[in-house]
PDB file of C-alpha atoms in Angstrom:
ATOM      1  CA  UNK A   1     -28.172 -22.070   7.493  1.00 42.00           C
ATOM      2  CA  UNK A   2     -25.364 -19.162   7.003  1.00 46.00           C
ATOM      3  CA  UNK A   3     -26.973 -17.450   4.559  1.00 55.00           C
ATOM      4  CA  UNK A   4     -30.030 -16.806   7.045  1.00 50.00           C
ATOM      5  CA  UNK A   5     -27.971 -15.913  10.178  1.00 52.00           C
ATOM      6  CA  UNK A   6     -27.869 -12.594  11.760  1.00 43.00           C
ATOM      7  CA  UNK A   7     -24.165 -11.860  11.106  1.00 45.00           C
ATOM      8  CA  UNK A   8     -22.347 -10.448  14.130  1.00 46.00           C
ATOM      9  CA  UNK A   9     -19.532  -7.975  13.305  1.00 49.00           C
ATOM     10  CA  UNK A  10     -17.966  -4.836  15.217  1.00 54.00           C
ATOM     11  CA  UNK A  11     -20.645  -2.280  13.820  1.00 61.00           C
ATOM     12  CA  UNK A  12     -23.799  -1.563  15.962  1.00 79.00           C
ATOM     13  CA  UNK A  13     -24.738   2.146  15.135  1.00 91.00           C
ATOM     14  CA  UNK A  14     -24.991   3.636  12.066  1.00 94.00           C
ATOM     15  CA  UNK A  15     -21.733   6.247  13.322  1.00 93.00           C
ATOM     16  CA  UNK A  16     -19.727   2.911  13.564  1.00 94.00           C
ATOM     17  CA  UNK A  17     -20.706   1.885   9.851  1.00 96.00           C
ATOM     18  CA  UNK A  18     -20.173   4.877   8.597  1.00 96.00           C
ATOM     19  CA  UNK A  19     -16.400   5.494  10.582  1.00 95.00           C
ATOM     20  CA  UNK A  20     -15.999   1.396   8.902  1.00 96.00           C
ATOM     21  CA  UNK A  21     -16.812   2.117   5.347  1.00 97.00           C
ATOM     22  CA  UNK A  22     -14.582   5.410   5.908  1.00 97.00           C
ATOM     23  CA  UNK A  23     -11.453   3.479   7.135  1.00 97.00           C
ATOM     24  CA  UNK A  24     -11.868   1.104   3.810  1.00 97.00           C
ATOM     25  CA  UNK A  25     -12.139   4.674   1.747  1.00 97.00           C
ATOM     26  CA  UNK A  26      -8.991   5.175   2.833  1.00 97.00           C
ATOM     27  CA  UNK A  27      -7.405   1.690   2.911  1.00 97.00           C
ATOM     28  CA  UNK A  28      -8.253   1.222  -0.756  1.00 97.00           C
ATOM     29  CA  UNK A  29      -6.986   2.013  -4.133  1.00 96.00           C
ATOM     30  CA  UNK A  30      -9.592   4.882  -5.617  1.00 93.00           C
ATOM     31  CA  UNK A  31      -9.592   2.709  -9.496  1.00 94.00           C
ATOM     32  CA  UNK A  32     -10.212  -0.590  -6.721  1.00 98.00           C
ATOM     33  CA  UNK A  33     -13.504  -1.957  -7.511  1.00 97.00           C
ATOM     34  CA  UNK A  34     -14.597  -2.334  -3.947  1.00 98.00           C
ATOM     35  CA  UNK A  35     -13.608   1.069  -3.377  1.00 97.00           C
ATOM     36  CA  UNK A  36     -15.552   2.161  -5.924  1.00 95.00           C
ATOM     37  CA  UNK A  37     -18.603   0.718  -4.369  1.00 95.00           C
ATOM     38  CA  UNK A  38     -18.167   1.603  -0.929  1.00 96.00           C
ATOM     39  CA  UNK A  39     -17.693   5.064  -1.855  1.00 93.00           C
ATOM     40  CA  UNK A  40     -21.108   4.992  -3.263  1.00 90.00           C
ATOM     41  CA  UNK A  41     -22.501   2.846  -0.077  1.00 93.00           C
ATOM     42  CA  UNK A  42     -20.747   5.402   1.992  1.00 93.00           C
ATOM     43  CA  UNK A  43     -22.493   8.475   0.765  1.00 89.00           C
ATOM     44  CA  UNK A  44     -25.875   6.811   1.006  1.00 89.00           C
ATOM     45  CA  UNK A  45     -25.169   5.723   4.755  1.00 93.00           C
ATOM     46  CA  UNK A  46     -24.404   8.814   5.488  1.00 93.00           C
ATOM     47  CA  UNK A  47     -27.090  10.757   4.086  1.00 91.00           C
ATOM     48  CA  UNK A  48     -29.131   7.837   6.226  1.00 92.00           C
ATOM     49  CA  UNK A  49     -27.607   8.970   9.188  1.00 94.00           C
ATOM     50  CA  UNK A  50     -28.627  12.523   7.736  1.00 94.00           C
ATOM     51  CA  UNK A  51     -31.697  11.753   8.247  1.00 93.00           C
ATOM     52  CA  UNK A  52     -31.975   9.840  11.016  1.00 93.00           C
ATOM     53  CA  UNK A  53     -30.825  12.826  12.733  1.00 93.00           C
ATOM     54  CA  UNK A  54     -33.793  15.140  11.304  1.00 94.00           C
ATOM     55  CA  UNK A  55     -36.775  12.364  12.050  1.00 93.00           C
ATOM     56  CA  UNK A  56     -37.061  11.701   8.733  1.00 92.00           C
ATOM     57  CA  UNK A  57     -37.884   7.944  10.052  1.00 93.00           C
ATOM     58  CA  UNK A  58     -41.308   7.698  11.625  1.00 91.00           C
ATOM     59  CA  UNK A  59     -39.380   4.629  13.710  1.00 94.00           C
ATOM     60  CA  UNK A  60     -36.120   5.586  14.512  1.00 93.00           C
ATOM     61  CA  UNK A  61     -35.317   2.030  15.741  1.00 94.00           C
ATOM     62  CA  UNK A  62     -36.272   0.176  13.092  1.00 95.00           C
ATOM     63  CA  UNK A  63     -34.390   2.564  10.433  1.00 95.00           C
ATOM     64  CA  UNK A  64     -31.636   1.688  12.637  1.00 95.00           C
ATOM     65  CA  UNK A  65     -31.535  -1.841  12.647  1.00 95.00           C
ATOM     66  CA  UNK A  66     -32.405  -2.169   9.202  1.00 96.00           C
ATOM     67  CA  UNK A  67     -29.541  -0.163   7.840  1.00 94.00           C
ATOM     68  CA  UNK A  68     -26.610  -1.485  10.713  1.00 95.00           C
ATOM     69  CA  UNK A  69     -27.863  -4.729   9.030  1.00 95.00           C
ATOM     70  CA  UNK A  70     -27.893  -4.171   5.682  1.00 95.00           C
ATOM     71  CA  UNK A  71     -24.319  -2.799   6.278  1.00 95.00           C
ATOM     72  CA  UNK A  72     -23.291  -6.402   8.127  1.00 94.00           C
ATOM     73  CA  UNK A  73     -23.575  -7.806   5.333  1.00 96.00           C
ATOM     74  CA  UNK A  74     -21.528  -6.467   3.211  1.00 97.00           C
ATOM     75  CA  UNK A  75     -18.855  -5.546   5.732  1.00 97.00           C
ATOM     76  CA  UNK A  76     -18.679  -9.305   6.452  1.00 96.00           C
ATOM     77  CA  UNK A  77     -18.260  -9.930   2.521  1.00 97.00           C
ATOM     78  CA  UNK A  78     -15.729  -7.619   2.409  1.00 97.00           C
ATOM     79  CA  UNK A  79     -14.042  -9.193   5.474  1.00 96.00           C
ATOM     80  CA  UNK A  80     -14.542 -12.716   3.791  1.00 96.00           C
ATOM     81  CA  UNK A  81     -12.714 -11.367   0.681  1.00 95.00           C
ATOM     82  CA  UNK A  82      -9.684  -9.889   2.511  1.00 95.00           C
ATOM     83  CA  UNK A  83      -9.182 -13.171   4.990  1.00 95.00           C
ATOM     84  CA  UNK A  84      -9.144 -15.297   1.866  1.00 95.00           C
ATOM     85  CA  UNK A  85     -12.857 -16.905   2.944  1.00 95.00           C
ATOM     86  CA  UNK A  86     -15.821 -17.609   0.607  1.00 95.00           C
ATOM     87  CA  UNK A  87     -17.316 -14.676   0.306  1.00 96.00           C
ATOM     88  CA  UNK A  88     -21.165 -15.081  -0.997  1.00 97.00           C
ATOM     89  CA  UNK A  89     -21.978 -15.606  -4.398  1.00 98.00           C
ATOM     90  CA  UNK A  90     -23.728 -12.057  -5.273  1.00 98.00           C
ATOM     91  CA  UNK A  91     -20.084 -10.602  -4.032  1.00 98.00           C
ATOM     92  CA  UNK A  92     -18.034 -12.673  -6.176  1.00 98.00           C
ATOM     93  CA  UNK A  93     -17.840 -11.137  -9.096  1.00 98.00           C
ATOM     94  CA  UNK A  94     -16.963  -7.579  -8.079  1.00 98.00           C
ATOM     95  CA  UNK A  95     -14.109  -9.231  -5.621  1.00 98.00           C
ATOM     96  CA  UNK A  96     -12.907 -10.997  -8.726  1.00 97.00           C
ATOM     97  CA  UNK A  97     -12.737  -8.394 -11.152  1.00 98.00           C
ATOM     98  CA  UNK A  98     -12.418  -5.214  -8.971  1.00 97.00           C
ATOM     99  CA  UNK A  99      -8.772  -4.564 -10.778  1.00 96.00           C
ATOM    100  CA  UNK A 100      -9.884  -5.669 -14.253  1.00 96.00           C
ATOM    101  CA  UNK A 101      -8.923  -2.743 -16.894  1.00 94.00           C
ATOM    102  CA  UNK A 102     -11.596  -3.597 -18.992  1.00 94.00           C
ATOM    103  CA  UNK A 103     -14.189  -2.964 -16.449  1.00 94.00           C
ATOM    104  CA  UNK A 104     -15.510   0.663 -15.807  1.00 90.00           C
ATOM    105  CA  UNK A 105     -16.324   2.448 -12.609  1.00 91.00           C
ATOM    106  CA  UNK A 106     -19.904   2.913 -13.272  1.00 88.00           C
ATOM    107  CA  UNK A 107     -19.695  -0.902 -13.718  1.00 91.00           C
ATOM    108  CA  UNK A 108     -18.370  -1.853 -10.520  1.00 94.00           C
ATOM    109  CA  UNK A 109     -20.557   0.493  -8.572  1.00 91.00           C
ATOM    110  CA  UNK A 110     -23.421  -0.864  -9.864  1.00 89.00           C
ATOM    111  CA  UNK A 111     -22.759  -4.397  -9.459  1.00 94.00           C
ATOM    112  CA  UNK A 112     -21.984  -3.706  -5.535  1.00 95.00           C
ATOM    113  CA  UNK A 113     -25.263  -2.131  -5.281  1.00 92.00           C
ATOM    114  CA  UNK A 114     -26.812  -5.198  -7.345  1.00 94.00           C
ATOM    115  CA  UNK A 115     -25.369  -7.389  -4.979  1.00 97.00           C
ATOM    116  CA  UNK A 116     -26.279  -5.128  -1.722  1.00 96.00           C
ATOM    117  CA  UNK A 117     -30.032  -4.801  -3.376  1.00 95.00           C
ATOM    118  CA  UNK A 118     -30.338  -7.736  -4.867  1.00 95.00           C
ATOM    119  CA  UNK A 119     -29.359 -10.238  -2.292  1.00 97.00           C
ATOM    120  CA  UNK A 120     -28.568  -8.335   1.003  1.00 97.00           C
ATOM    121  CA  UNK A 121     -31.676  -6.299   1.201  1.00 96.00           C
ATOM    122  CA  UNK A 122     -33.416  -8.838   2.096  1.00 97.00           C
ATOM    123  CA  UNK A 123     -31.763 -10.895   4.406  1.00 97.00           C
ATOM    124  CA  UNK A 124     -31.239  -7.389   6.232  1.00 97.00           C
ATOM    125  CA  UNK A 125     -35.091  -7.293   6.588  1.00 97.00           C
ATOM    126  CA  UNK A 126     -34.934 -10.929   7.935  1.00 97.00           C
ATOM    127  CA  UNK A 127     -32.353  -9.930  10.265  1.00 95.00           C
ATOM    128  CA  UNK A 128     -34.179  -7.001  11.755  1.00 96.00           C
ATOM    129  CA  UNK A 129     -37.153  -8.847  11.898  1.00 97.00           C
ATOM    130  CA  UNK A 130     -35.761 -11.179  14.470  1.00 95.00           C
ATOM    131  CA  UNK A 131     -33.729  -8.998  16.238  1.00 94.00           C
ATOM    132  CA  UNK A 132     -37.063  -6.699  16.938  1.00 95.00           C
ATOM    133  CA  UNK A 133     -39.490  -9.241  16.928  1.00 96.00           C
ATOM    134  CA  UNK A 134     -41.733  -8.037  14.299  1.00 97.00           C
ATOM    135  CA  UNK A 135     -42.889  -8.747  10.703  1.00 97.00           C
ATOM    136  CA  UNK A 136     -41.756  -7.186   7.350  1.00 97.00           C
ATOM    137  CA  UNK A 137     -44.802  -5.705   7.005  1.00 96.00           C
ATOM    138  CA  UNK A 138     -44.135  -3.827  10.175  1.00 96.00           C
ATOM    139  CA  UNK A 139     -40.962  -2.574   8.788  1.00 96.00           C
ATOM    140  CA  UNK A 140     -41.966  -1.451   5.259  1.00 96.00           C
ATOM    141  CA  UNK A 141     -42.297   2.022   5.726  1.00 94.00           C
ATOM    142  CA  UNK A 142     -38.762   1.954   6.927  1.00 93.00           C
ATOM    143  CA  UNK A 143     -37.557  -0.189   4.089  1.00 95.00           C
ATOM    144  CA  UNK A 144     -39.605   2.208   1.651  1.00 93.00           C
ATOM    145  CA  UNK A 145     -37.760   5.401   3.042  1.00 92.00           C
ATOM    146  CA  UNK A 146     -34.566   3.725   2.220  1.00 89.00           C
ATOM    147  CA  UNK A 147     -35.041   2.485  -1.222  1.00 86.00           C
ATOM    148  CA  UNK A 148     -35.911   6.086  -1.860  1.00 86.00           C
ATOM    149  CA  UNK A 149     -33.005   7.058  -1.169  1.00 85.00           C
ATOM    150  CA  UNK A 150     -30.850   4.348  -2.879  1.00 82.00           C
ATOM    151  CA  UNK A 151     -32.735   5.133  -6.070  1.00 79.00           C
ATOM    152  CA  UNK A 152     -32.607   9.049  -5.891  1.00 73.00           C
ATOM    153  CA  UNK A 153     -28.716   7.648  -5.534  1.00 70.00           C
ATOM    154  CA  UNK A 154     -28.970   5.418  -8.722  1.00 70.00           C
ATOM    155  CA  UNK A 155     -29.213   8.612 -10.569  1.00 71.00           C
ATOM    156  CA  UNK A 156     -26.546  10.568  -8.845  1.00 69.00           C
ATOM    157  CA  UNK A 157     -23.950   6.904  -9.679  1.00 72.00           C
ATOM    158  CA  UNK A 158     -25.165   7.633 -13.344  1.00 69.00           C
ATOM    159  CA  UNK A 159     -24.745  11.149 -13.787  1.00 69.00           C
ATOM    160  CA  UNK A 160     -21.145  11.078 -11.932  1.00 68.00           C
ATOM    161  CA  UNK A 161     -19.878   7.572 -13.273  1.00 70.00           C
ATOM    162  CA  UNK A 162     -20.700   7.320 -17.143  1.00 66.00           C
ATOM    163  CA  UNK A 163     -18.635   8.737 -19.468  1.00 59.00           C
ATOM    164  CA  UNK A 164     -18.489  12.063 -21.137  1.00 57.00           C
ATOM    165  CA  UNK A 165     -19.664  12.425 -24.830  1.00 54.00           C
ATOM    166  CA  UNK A 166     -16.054  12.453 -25.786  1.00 47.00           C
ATOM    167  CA  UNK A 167     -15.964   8.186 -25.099  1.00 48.00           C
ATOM    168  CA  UNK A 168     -18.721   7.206 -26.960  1.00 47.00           C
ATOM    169  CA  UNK A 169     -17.323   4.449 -27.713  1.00 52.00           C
ATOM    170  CA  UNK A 170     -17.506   3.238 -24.394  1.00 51.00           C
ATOM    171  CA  UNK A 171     -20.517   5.223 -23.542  1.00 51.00           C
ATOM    172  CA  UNK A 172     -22.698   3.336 -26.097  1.00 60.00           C
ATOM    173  CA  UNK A 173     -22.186  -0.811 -24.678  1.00 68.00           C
ATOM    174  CA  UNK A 174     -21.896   0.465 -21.326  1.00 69.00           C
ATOM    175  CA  UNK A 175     -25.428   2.503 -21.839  1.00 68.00           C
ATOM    176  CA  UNK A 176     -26.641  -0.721 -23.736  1.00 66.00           C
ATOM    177  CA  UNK A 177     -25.145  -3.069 -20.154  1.00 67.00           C
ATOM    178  CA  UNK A 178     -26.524  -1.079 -17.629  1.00 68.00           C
ATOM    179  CA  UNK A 179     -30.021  -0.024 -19.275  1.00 70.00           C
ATOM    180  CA  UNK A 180     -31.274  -3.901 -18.398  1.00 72.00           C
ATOM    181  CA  UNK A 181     -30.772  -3.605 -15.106  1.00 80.00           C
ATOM    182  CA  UNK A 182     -33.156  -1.244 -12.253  1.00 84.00           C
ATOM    183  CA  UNK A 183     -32.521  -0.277  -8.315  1.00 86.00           C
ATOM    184  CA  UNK A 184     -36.212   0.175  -8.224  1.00 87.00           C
ATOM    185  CA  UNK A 185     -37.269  -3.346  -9.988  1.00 90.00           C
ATOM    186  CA  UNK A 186     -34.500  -4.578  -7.759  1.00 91.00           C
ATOM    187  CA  UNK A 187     -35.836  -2.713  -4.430  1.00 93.00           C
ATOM    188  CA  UNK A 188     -39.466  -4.355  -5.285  1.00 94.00           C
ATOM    189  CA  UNK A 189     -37.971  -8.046  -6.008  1.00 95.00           C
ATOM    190  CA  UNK A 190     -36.076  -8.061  -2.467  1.00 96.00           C
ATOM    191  CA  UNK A 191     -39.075  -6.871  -0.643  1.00 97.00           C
ATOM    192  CA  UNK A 192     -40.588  -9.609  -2.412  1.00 97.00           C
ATOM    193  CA  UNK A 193     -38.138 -12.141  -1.356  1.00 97.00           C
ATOM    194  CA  UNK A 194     -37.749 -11.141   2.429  1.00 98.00           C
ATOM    195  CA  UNK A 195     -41.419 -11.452   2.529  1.00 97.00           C
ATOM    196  CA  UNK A 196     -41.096 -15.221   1.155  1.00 97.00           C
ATOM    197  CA  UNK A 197     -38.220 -15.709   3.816  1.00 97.00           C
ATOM    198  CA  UNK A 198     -39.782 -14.949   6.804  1.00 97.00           C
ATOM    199  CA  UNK A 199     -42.822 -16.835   5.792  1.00 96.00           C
ATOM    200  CA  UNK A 200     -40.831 -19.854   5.073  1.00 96.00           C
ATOM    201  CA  UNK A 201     -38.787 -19.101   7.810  1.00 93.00           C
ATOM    202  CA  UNK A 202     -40.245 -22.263  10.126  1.00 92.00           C
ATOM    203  CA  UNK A 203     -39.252 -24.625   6.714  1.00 92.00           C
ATOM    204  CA  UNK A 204     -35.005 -24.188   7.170  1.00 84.00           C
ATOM    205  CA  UNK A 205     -34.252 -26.120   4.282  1.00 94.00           C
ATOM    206  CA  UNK A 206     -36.642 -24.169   2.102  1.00 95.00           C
ATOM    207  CA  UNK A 207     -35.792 -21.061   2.941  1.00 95.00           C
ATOM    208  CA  UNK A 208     -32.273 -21.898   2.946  1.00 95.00           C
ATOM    209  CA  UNK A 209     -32.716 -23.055  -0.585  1.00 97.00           C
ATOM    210  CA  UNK A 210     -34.208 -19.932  -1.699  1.00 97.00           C
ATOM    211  CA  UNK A 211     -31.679 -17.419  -0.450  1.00 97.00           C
ATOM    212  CA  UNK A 212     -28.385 -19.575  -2.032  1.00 97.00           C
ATOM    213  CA  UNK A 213     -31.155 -19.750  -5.394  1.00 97.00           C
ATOM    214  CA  UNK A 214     -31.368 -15.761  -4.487  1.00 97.00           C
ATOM    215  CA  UNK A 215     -27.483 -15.562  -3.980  1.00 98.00           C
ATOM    216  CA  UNK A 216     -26.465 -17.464  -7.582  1.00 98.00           C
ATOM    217  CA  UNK A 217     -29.175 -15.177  -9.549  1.00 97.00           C
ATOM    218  CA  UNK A 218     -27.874 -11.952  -8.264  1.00 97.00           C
ATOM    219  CA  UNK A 219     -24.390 -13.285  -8.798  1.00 97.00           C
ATOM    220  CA  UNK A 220     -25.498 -14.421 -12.296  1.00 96.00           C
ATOM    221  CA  UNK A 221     -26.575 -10.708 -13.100  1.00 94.00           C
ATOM    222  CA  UNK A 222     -23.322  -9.300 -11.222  1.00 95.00           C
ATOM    223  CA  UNK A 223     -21.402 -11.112 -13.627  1.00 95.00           C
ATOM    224  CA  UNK A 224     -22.930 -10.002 -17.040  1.00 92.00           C
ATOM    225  CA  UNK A 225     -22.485  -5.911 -15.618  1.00 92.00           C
ATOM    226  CA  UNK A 226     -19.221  -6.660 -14.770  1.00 95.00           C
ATOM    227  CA  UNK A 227     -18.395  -7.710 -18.295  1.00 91.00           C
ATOM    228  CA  UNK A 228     -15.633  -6.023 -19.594  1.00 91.00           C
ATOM    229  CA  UNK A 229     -15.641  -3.315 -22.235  1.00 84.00           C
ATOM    230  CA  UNK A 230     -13.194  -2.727 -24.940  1.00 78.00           C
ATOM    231  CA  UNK A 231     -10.790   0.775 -24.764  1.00 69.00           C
TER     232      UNK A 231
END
């Protein structure tokens, strides 16, 4: 039952994510495809904590919970990765390649936030949803709030990541990648599947199944954004 634990790691506040994801900033190559990622993840958390500050979130709590978990589980990837452990199957392929040449920025950071969205999303809800005692449904206009923000991000990875006019020749199979694959389509399929997880969540070997069937698909995609790109 792994995948459905709550994962227990040093960060319980949103500050103590953000100071976390800061120290790796710092610890890691810039060109490092993790760092690439967390960079990303970083400015998002702390536009979260942004707007925790200004009562953006109707439920304060909840927004909490939900993004301190969401940000367990990647940490604890991350942690997997660096102490040599198995690190989940959506994280594989950006631990794997994150020094490939071949593979751009805009390609990395995407395929962290595939496997964040994807797969993490929504075991996070799953997670907060025992730790508060409540529903999904009683958490989606947090969840909503945040996806908003990770797609209004989506844009900004774009814009900053993908190559000039000048590299069009890496510009036009990167655009051809990345164009198959949505935040928002994948913001709406984890809601989905944290839904299906806490109503399965009496059944453990069903719902177990479905979040390692959930972890190999998102790894699956991971993989094919990851490919690598000729100079």
């Amino acid at each position: 039952m792994a995948q459905l634990e709550q994962f227990t790691t040093s960060v319980r506040t949103v500050d103590s994510v953000v100071a976390r994801m800061r120290a790796l900033d710092a610890a890691l190559p810039a060109r490092d495809g993790v760092a690439v990622f967390n960079r990303v993840y970083l400015t998002v958390t702390e536009e979260v904590e942004r707007r925790l500050d200004a009562g953006y979130f109707a439920d304060r709590r909840a927004a909490t919970a939900l993004d301190v978990r969401f940000a367990h589980r990647y940490l604890d990837a991350v942690d997997a990765a660096a102490d040599g452990r198995r690190a989940p199957a959506c994280w594989r392929p950006l631990f794997q390649l994150r020094r490939h040449p071949g593979v751009r920025p805009l390609q990395f950071a995407l395929a962290g936030v595939n496997a964040h969205i994807g797969h993490d999303l929504a075991l996070a809800v799953v997670d907060t949803c025992r730790t508060l005692g409540c529903a999904p449904d009683d958490l989606e206009d947090e969840f909503d709030r945040v996806g908003d923000l990770l797609v209004s991000l989506e844009e900004r990875v774009r814009e900053d990541l993908m190559p000039g006019p000048d590299l069009l020749q890496i510009a036009d199979p990167l655009t051809h990648l990345l164009g198959s694959w949505s935040l928002e389509r994948a913001r709406d399929a984890a809601w989905s599947a944290a839904r299906a997880l806490w109503a399965l969540r009496r059944y453990g070997d069903l719902a177990e199944e479905l979040a390692e069937r959930l972890d190999a698909a998102v790894g699956l995609a991971g993989r094919l954004l990851l490919t690598p790109l000729p100079d």
